[in-house]
Coordinates of C-alpha atoms and ligand atoms in Angstrom, one line a residue:
M1 CA 83.6 102.7 106.5
H2 CA 82.2 100.2 109.0
F3 CA 80.5 96.9 108.2
T4 CA 77.3 97.9 106.4
M5 CA 74.3 96.1 105.1
K6 CA 75.8 96.1 101.7
D7 CA 78.9 94.3 103.2
E8 CA 76.7 91.8 104.9
I9 CA 75.0 91.0 101.6
L10 CA 78.3 90.7 99.8
K11 CA 79.7 88.4 102.6
R12 CA 76.8 86.0 102.0
F13 CA 77.4 85.9 98.2
L14 CA 81.1 85.4 98.7
N15 CA 80.4 82.5 101.1
A16 CA 77.9 81.0 98.7
N17 CA 80.8 80.0 96.3
G18 CA 78.8 80.9 93.2
E19 CA 75.6 79.2 94.3
P20 CA 72.4 81.3 93.9
I21 CA 70.8 83.1 96.9
S22 CA 67.2 84.1 96.9
G23 CA 66.4 87.8 97.4
Q24 CA 63.5 86.9 99.7
A25 CA 65.7 84.7 101.9
L26 CA 68.3 87.5 102.1
A27 CA 65.6 90.0 103.0
D28 CA 64.1 87.7 105.7
E29 CA 67.5 86.9 107.2
L30 CA 68.7 90.5 107.3
Q31 CA 65.3 91.9 108.2
V32 CA 65.1 94.4 105.4
S33 CA 62.7 94.7 102.4
R34 CA 63.4 93.1 99.0
T35 CA 63.7 96.5 97.5
A36 CA 66.5 97.4 99.9
I37 CA 68.3 94.2 98.9
W38 CA 67.8 95.1 95.2
K39 CA 69.2 98.6 95.8
H40 CA 72.3 97.2 97.5
L41 CA 72.9 94.8 94.6
Q42 CA 72.7 97.8 92.3
T43 CA 75.4 99.5 94.3
L44 CA 77.5 96.4 94.2
K45 CA 77.1 96.3 90.4
Q46 CA 78.3 99.8 90.2
E47 CA 81.4 98.7 92.1
G48 CA 82.1 96.0 89.6
Y49 CA 80.4 93.0 91.0
E50 CA 78.3 91.1 88.5
F51 CA 75.3 88.9 89.3
D52 CA 73.3 86.5 87.2
T53 CA 69.6 86.0 87.8
V54 CA 68.8 82.3 88.2
K55 CA 65.2 81.5 87.5
K56 CA 63.2 80.8 90.8
R57 CA 66.5 80.6 92.8
G58 CA 67.6 84.2 93.0
Y59 CA 71.0 85.8 92.2
K60 CA 74.4 84.3 91.7
L61 CA 77.6 86.2 92.1
V62 CA 79.7 85.7 88.9
T63 CA 82.4 88.4 88.9
V64 CA 84.3 89.9 91.8
P65 CA 86.2 93.1 90.9
D66 CA 89.9 93.4 91.6
K67 CA 89.6 95.6 94.7
V68 CA 90.8 95.4 98.2
D69 CA 87.3 94.5 99.2
M70 CA 86.2 95.2 102.7
G71 CA 83.6 92.4 102.9
Q72 CA 86.3 89.9 101.9
L73 CA 88.9 91.5 104.3
Q74 CA 86.6 90.9 107.3
Q75 CA 86.3 87.3 106.3
F76 CA 90.0 86.6 106.1
L77 CA 91.1 88.6 109.2
K78 CA 92.0 86.7 112.3
T79 CA 92.8 89.9 114.3
K80 CA 91.0 91.3 117.3
R81 CA 91.6 95.0 116.6
Y82 CA 93.7 95.7 113.5
G83 CA 91.5 96.2 110.5
R84 CA 88.3 95.9 112.4
Q85 CA 87.6 99.5 111.4
V86 CA 88.5 100.3 107.9
H87 CA 88.2 103.5 105.9
Y88 CA 88.4 102.6 102.2
F89 CA 88.8 105.0 99.4
E90 CA 89.1 104.8 95.6
S91 CA 91.5 107.8 95.6
V92 CA 93.1 110.0 98.3
E93 CA 96.1 112.3 98.4
S94 CA 97.8 110.1 101.0
T95 CA 96.4 107.6 103.4
Q96 CA 98.8 109.2 106.0
L97 CA 96.9 112.5 105.7
V98 CA 93.6 110.7 106.3
A99 CA 95.1 108.9 109.3
H100 CA 96.3 112.2 110.9
E101 CA 92.7 113.5 110.7
L102 CA 91.3 110.3 112.2
V103 CA 93.9 110.4 115.0
R104 CA 92.6 113.9 115.9
E105 CA 89.1 112.6 115.9
G106 CA 90.0 109.7 118.2
G107 CA 90.2 106.8 115.7
P108 CA 90.8 103.7 117.8
D109 CA 93.9 101.4 117.9
G110 CA 94.0 99.3 114.8
T111 CA 92.0 101.6 112.5
V112 CA 93.1 101.0 108.9
I113 CA 92.9 103.4 105.9
I114 CA 93.3 101.8 102.5
A115 CA 93.1 103.5 99.1
E116 CA 93.2 102.0 95.6
H117 CA 95.1 105.1 94.4
Q118 CA 97.1 107.9 96.0
T119 CA 97.6 111.2 94.2
A120 CA 100.3 112.4 96.6
G121 CA 101.7 109.2 98.2
R122 CA 104.8 110.0 100.2
G123 CA 107.9 108.4 101.5
R124 CA 110.2 109.6 104.2
M125 CA 111.4 113.2 104.2
M126 CA 108.5 114.1 101.8
R127 CA 109.8 112.0 99.0
E128 CA 107.3 110.8 96.5
W129 CA 105.8 107.3 96.7
E130 CA 104.4 106.0 93.4
S131 CA 101.0 104.5 94.1
S132 CA 99.5 103.4 90.8
E133 CA 95.8 102.7 90.7
G134 CA 94.6 99.3 91.8
K135 CA 98.0 97.7 91.6
G136 CA 99.3 97.9 95.1
I137 CA 98.5 98.0 98.8
W138 CA 98.5 101.6 100.0
M139 CA 97.5 101.6 103.6
T140 CA 98.0 103.3 107.0
I141 CA 97.4 101.6 110.3
I142 CA 96.7 103.8 113.4
I143 CA 98.1 102.2 116.5
R144 CA 98.1 103.4 120.0
P145 CA 100.8 101.5 121.9
E146 CA 101.8 102.2 125.5
I147 CA 105.4 103.1 124.7
A148 CA 107.6 106.1 125.0
P149 CA 108.3 108.4 122.0
H150 CA 111.9 107.3 121.7
Q151 CA 110.8 103.7 121.0
A152 CA 108.7 104.7 117.9
P153 CA 111.4 103.9 115.4
Q154 CA 111.4 100.3 116.6
F155 CA 107.9 100.1 115.2
T156 CA 109.3 100.5 111.7
L157 CA 111.3 97.3 112.4
V158 CA 108.3 95.5 113.9
T159 CA 106.3 96.4 110.8
A160 CA 109.1 95.2 108.5
V161 CA 109.2 91.9 110.3
A162 CA 105.4 91.6 110.0
V163 CA 105.3 92.3 106.3
V164 CA 108.2 90.1 105.4
N165 CA 106.8 87.1 107.4
A166 CA 103.3 87.7 105.8
M167 CA 105.0 87.5 102.4
K168 CA 107.0 84.4 103.4
A169 CA 103.8 82.7 104.5
M170 CA 102.1 83.3 101.2
F171 CA 104.7 83.3 98.4
K172 CA 107.0 80.5 97.5
N173 CA 108.9 81.7 94.4
F174 CA 111.0 84.4 96.1
T175 CA 112.6 85.3 99.4
P176 CA 112.0 88.9 100.6
E177 CA 114.7 90.6 102.6
I178 CA 114.6 93.6 104.9
K179 CA 116.9 96.5 104.1
W180 CA 117.4 98.6 107.2
P181 CA 115.3 100.4 108.2
N182 CA 112.2 100.5 106.1
D183 CA 112.4 98.7 102.8
I184 CA 111.6 95.2 101.8
L185 CA 113.6 94.0 98.8
V186 CA 113.3 91.1 96.5
N187 CA 116.3 90.2 94.4
G188 CA 117.8 93.6 95.4
K189 CA 114.7 95.7 94.3
K190 CA 112.2 97.4 96.4
T191 CA 108.7 95.9 96.8
T192 CA 107.7 97.7 100.0
G193 CA 108.3 100.9 101.8
I194 CA 107.3 101.7 105.4
L195 CA 106.7 105.2 106.8
T196 CA 106.2 105.5 110.5
E197 CA 104.9 108.9 111.7
M198 CA 104.1 109.8 115.3
V199 CA 101.7 112.0 117.2
A200 CA 103.1 112.5 120.7
E201 CA 103.3 114.5 123.8
A202 CA 106.7 114.9 125.5
D203 CA 106.7 111.6 127.2
R204 CA 103.8 109.7 125.8
I205 CA 102.8 108.5 122.3
Q206 CA 99.2 109.3 121.3
A207 CA 99.4 107.4 118.1
L208 CA 101.7 105.9 115.5
L209 CA 100.7 106.1 111.9
I210 CA 102.3 103.2 110.1
G211 CA 102.2 103.6 106.4
I212 CA 102.8 100.6 104.3
G213 CA 103.2 100.7 100.5
I214 CA 103.5 97.3 98.8
N215 CA 103.9 96.9 95.0
V216 CA 101.7 93.9 94.2
N217 CA 100.3 93.6 90.7
Q218 CA 102.4 96.0 88.7
Q219 CA 104.3 94.8 85.6
M220 CA 107.6 96.5 84.9
D221 CA 106.2 99.0 82.5
D222 CA 103.6 100.2 85.0
F223 CA 106.4 101.8 86.9
P224 CA 107.7 105.2 85.8
E225 CA 111.0 104.9 84.0
P226 CA 113.3 106.1 86.9
L227 CA 111.8 103.4 89.2
Q228 CA 112.2 100.5 86.8
S229 CA 115.8 99.9 87.9
I230 CA 115.1 100.0 91.6
A231 CA 111.5 98.7 92.1
T232 CA 109.7 95.4 91.6
S233 CA 106.3 93.9 92.5
I234 CA 105.2 90.7 94.0
A235 CA 103.5 89.6 90.8
I236 CA 106.7 90.0 88.9
E237 CA 108.7 88.0 91.4
E238 CA 106.1 85.4 92.1
G239 CA 105.2 85.0 88.4
E240 CA 101.4 85.4 88.8
P241 CA 98.9 88.1 89.9
I242 CA 98.0 88.2 93.5
E243 CA 94.8 88.8 95.4
R244 CA 95.7 91.9 97.4
V245 CA 93.0 91.4 100.1
H246 CA 94.7 88.1 101.3
L247 CA 98.0 89.9 101.7
V248 CA 96.3 92.8 103.6
A249 CA 94.7 90.4 106.0
N250 CA 98.0 88.5 106.5
V251 CA 100.0 91.7 107.1
L252 CA 97.4 92.9 109.7
D253 CA 97.4 89.4 111.4
F254 CA 101.2 89.4 111.7
L255 CA 101.4 93.1 112.7
E256 CA 98.9 92.8 115.5
H257 CA 100.6 89.7 116.8
Y258 CA 104.1 91.2 116.7
S259 CA 103.2 94.6 118.0
D260 CA 101.4 93.0 121.0
M261 CA 104.4 90.8 121.7
Y262 CA 106.7 93.8 121.4
V263 CA 104.7 95.9 123.8
K264 CA 104.5 93.0 126.3
N265 CA 108.0 91.6 126.0
G266 CA 110.2 94.3 124.5
F267 CA 112.4 94.4 121.4
G268 CA 114.5 91.2 121.9
F269 CA 112.5 88.7 119.9
I270 CA 111.7 91.2 117.1
K271 CA 115.5 91.8 116.8
T272 CA 116.0 88.1 116.3
L273 CA 113.2 87.9 113.7
W274 CA 114.5 91.0 112.0
E275 CA 118.0 89.6 111.8
D276 CA 116.7 86.3 110.3
S277 CA 115.2 88.2 107.4
S278 CA 117.8 91.0 107.1
G279 CA 119.6 91.6 103.8
T280 CA 121.7 94.3 105.4
I281 CA 123.7 92.6 108.2
G282 CA 127.1 91.3 107.0
K283 CA 127.1 93.5 103.9
R284 CA 129.3 96.4 103.0
V285 CA 127.0 99.5 103.1
K286 CA 127.1 103.2 102.6
A287 CA 124.8 105.1 105.0
T288 CA 123.8 108.7 104.2
T289 CA 122.5 110.5 107.2
L290 CA 121.5 114.2 107.4
R291 CA 125.0 115.0 108.7
E292 CA 127.4 112.5 107.2
V293 CA 128.2 109.5 105.0
V294 CA 129.4 106.4 106.8
E295 CA 130.8 103.4 105.0
G296 CA 131.7 100.0 106.3
E297 CA 130.3 96.6 107.3
A298 CA 126.8 96.5 108.8
I299 CA 127.4 94.3 111.8
S300 CA 124.2 94.3 113.8
I301 CA 121.3 96.2 115.1
T302 CA 121.2 97.2 118.8
E303 CA 118.4 96.5 121.2
N304 CA 117.1 99.9 120.2
G305 CA 117.1 99.1 116.5
V306 CA 120.2 101.3 115.8
L307 CA 122.3 100.0 112.9
Q308 CA 125.9 99.4 113.8
I309 CA 128.5 100.0 111.1
R310 CA 132.1 99.0 111.4
Q311 CA 134.3 101.4 109.4
A312 CA 137.6 100.6 107.8
N313 CA 139.5 102.1 110.8
G314 CA 137.7 99.7 113.1
E315 CA 135.5 102.3 114.7
V316 CA 131.8 101.2 115.1
K317 CA 129.2 103.9 114.4
G318 CA 125.5 103.7 115.4
I319 CA 123.1 104.9 112.7
Y320 CA 119.7 106.1 113.8
S321 CA 118.2 107.2 110.5
A322 CA 119.7 107.1 107.0
D323 CA 119.4 105.9 103.5
I324 CA 121.4 102.8 103.0
E325 CA 123.1 101.7 99.8
I326 CA 124.3 98.1 99.8
L327 CA 127.8 98.1 98.1
Ligands
BT5_401 C1 109.4 104.8 101.9 O1 110.0 106.0 101.9 O2 109.8 103.8 101.4 C2 108.1 104.8 102.6 C3 106.9 104.6 101.6 C4 105.6 104.5 102.3 C5 104.4 104.5 101.4 C6 103.1 104.3 102.1 S1 101.8 104.0 101.0 C7 100.6 104.2 102.2 C8 101.1 105.4 103.1 N1 100.6 106.6 102.5 C9 101.6 107.4 102.1 O3 101.5 108.5 101.5 N2 102.8 106.7 102.3 C10 102.6 105.5 102.9 P1 111.6 106.2 101.4 O4 112.5 105.3 102.1 O5 111.8 107.7 101.6 O6 111.6 105.8 99.9 C11 111.0 106.7 98.9 C12 111.8 106.4 97.6 O7 111.4 105.1 97.1 C13 111.5 107.4 96.5 O8 112.3 108.5 96.5 C14 111.7 106.5 95.2 O9 113.1 106.4 94.9 C15 111.3 105.1 95.7 N3 109.9 104.8 95.3 C16 108.8 105.6 95.2 N4 107.7 104.9 94.9 C17 108.1 103.6 94.8 C18 107.4 102.3 94.6 N5 106.1 102.3 94.3 N6 108.1 101.2 94.6 C19 109.5 101.2 94.9 N7 110.2 102.3 95.1 C20 109.5 103.5 95.1

């Protein structure tokens, strides 16, 4: 969805801070008929916006629905590219699937796909990702960086650093920590998962599809039973409900900034930022890879984002991809 007339109208009401706006003034300013304005207001009403009519002065916006609203998003964004094209859905199977289609159609760098609900949200290795309706941020960003395919996993770390710093900038009642490679935990429980997929030729990336799932406004009983011991939401940890659109805007701001810096200057400074927020380094961990289980102390990540584990016999093993349990 691109910025439409309806979004333009909404933007003006949101900027008016509850003051009435006359239908005629809107029609004049946007150079459309009053009937067209009225029709867009009806559509907005169907989407959950409520307007009061103020005699002789026009309409006043009185209720904003709890949605990741595109009009609001454009207002909050400071980015140049990320989030400037947004495809918004009430419900999809998975935003990753939509992103794959858009990549094939040539969707530009920074295209964002957001859904209120996913019926088949997925994690790594086709695991399920629980995406309850209207409670989280379920989004995929298509990026087209000039990097080689082997560098793609580093983007999971770039993304983790962006999300964790967006959270730190907004929330004061908890400290998020990154668990290598793709989780953000608060008090040991998962608030966020990141899934990086790639469309590439042998030596060139066509696109990265960065899926970010953030639990935002769930209460504990919104999570299915098996997740209750391992998952949490920002609202639970912060102690109040959160406006998701602010967090989306912040994540995109940080992500554009860090990915541009990464492409320009390499992984070094991301590594430092990553280590600053890591809840993995210095801990005893058990890493389960496709081939083996490695136990020991997580001592660092390399310049390539590989996790280094020192085993009991002193041998240091590099882990490229695994599930990590903090012991
Ligand atoms: C991930 O996988 O953590 C990556 C999740 C990425 C989700 C986003 S949402 C937008 C985009 N569209 C998609 O379809 N996906 C992406 P992984 O490390 O494999 O973790 C998956 C495991 O996390 C599951 O097996 C559960 O144990 C747990 N889990 C599932 N849903 C969860 C939730 N909402 N909160 C916390 N943990 C969850």
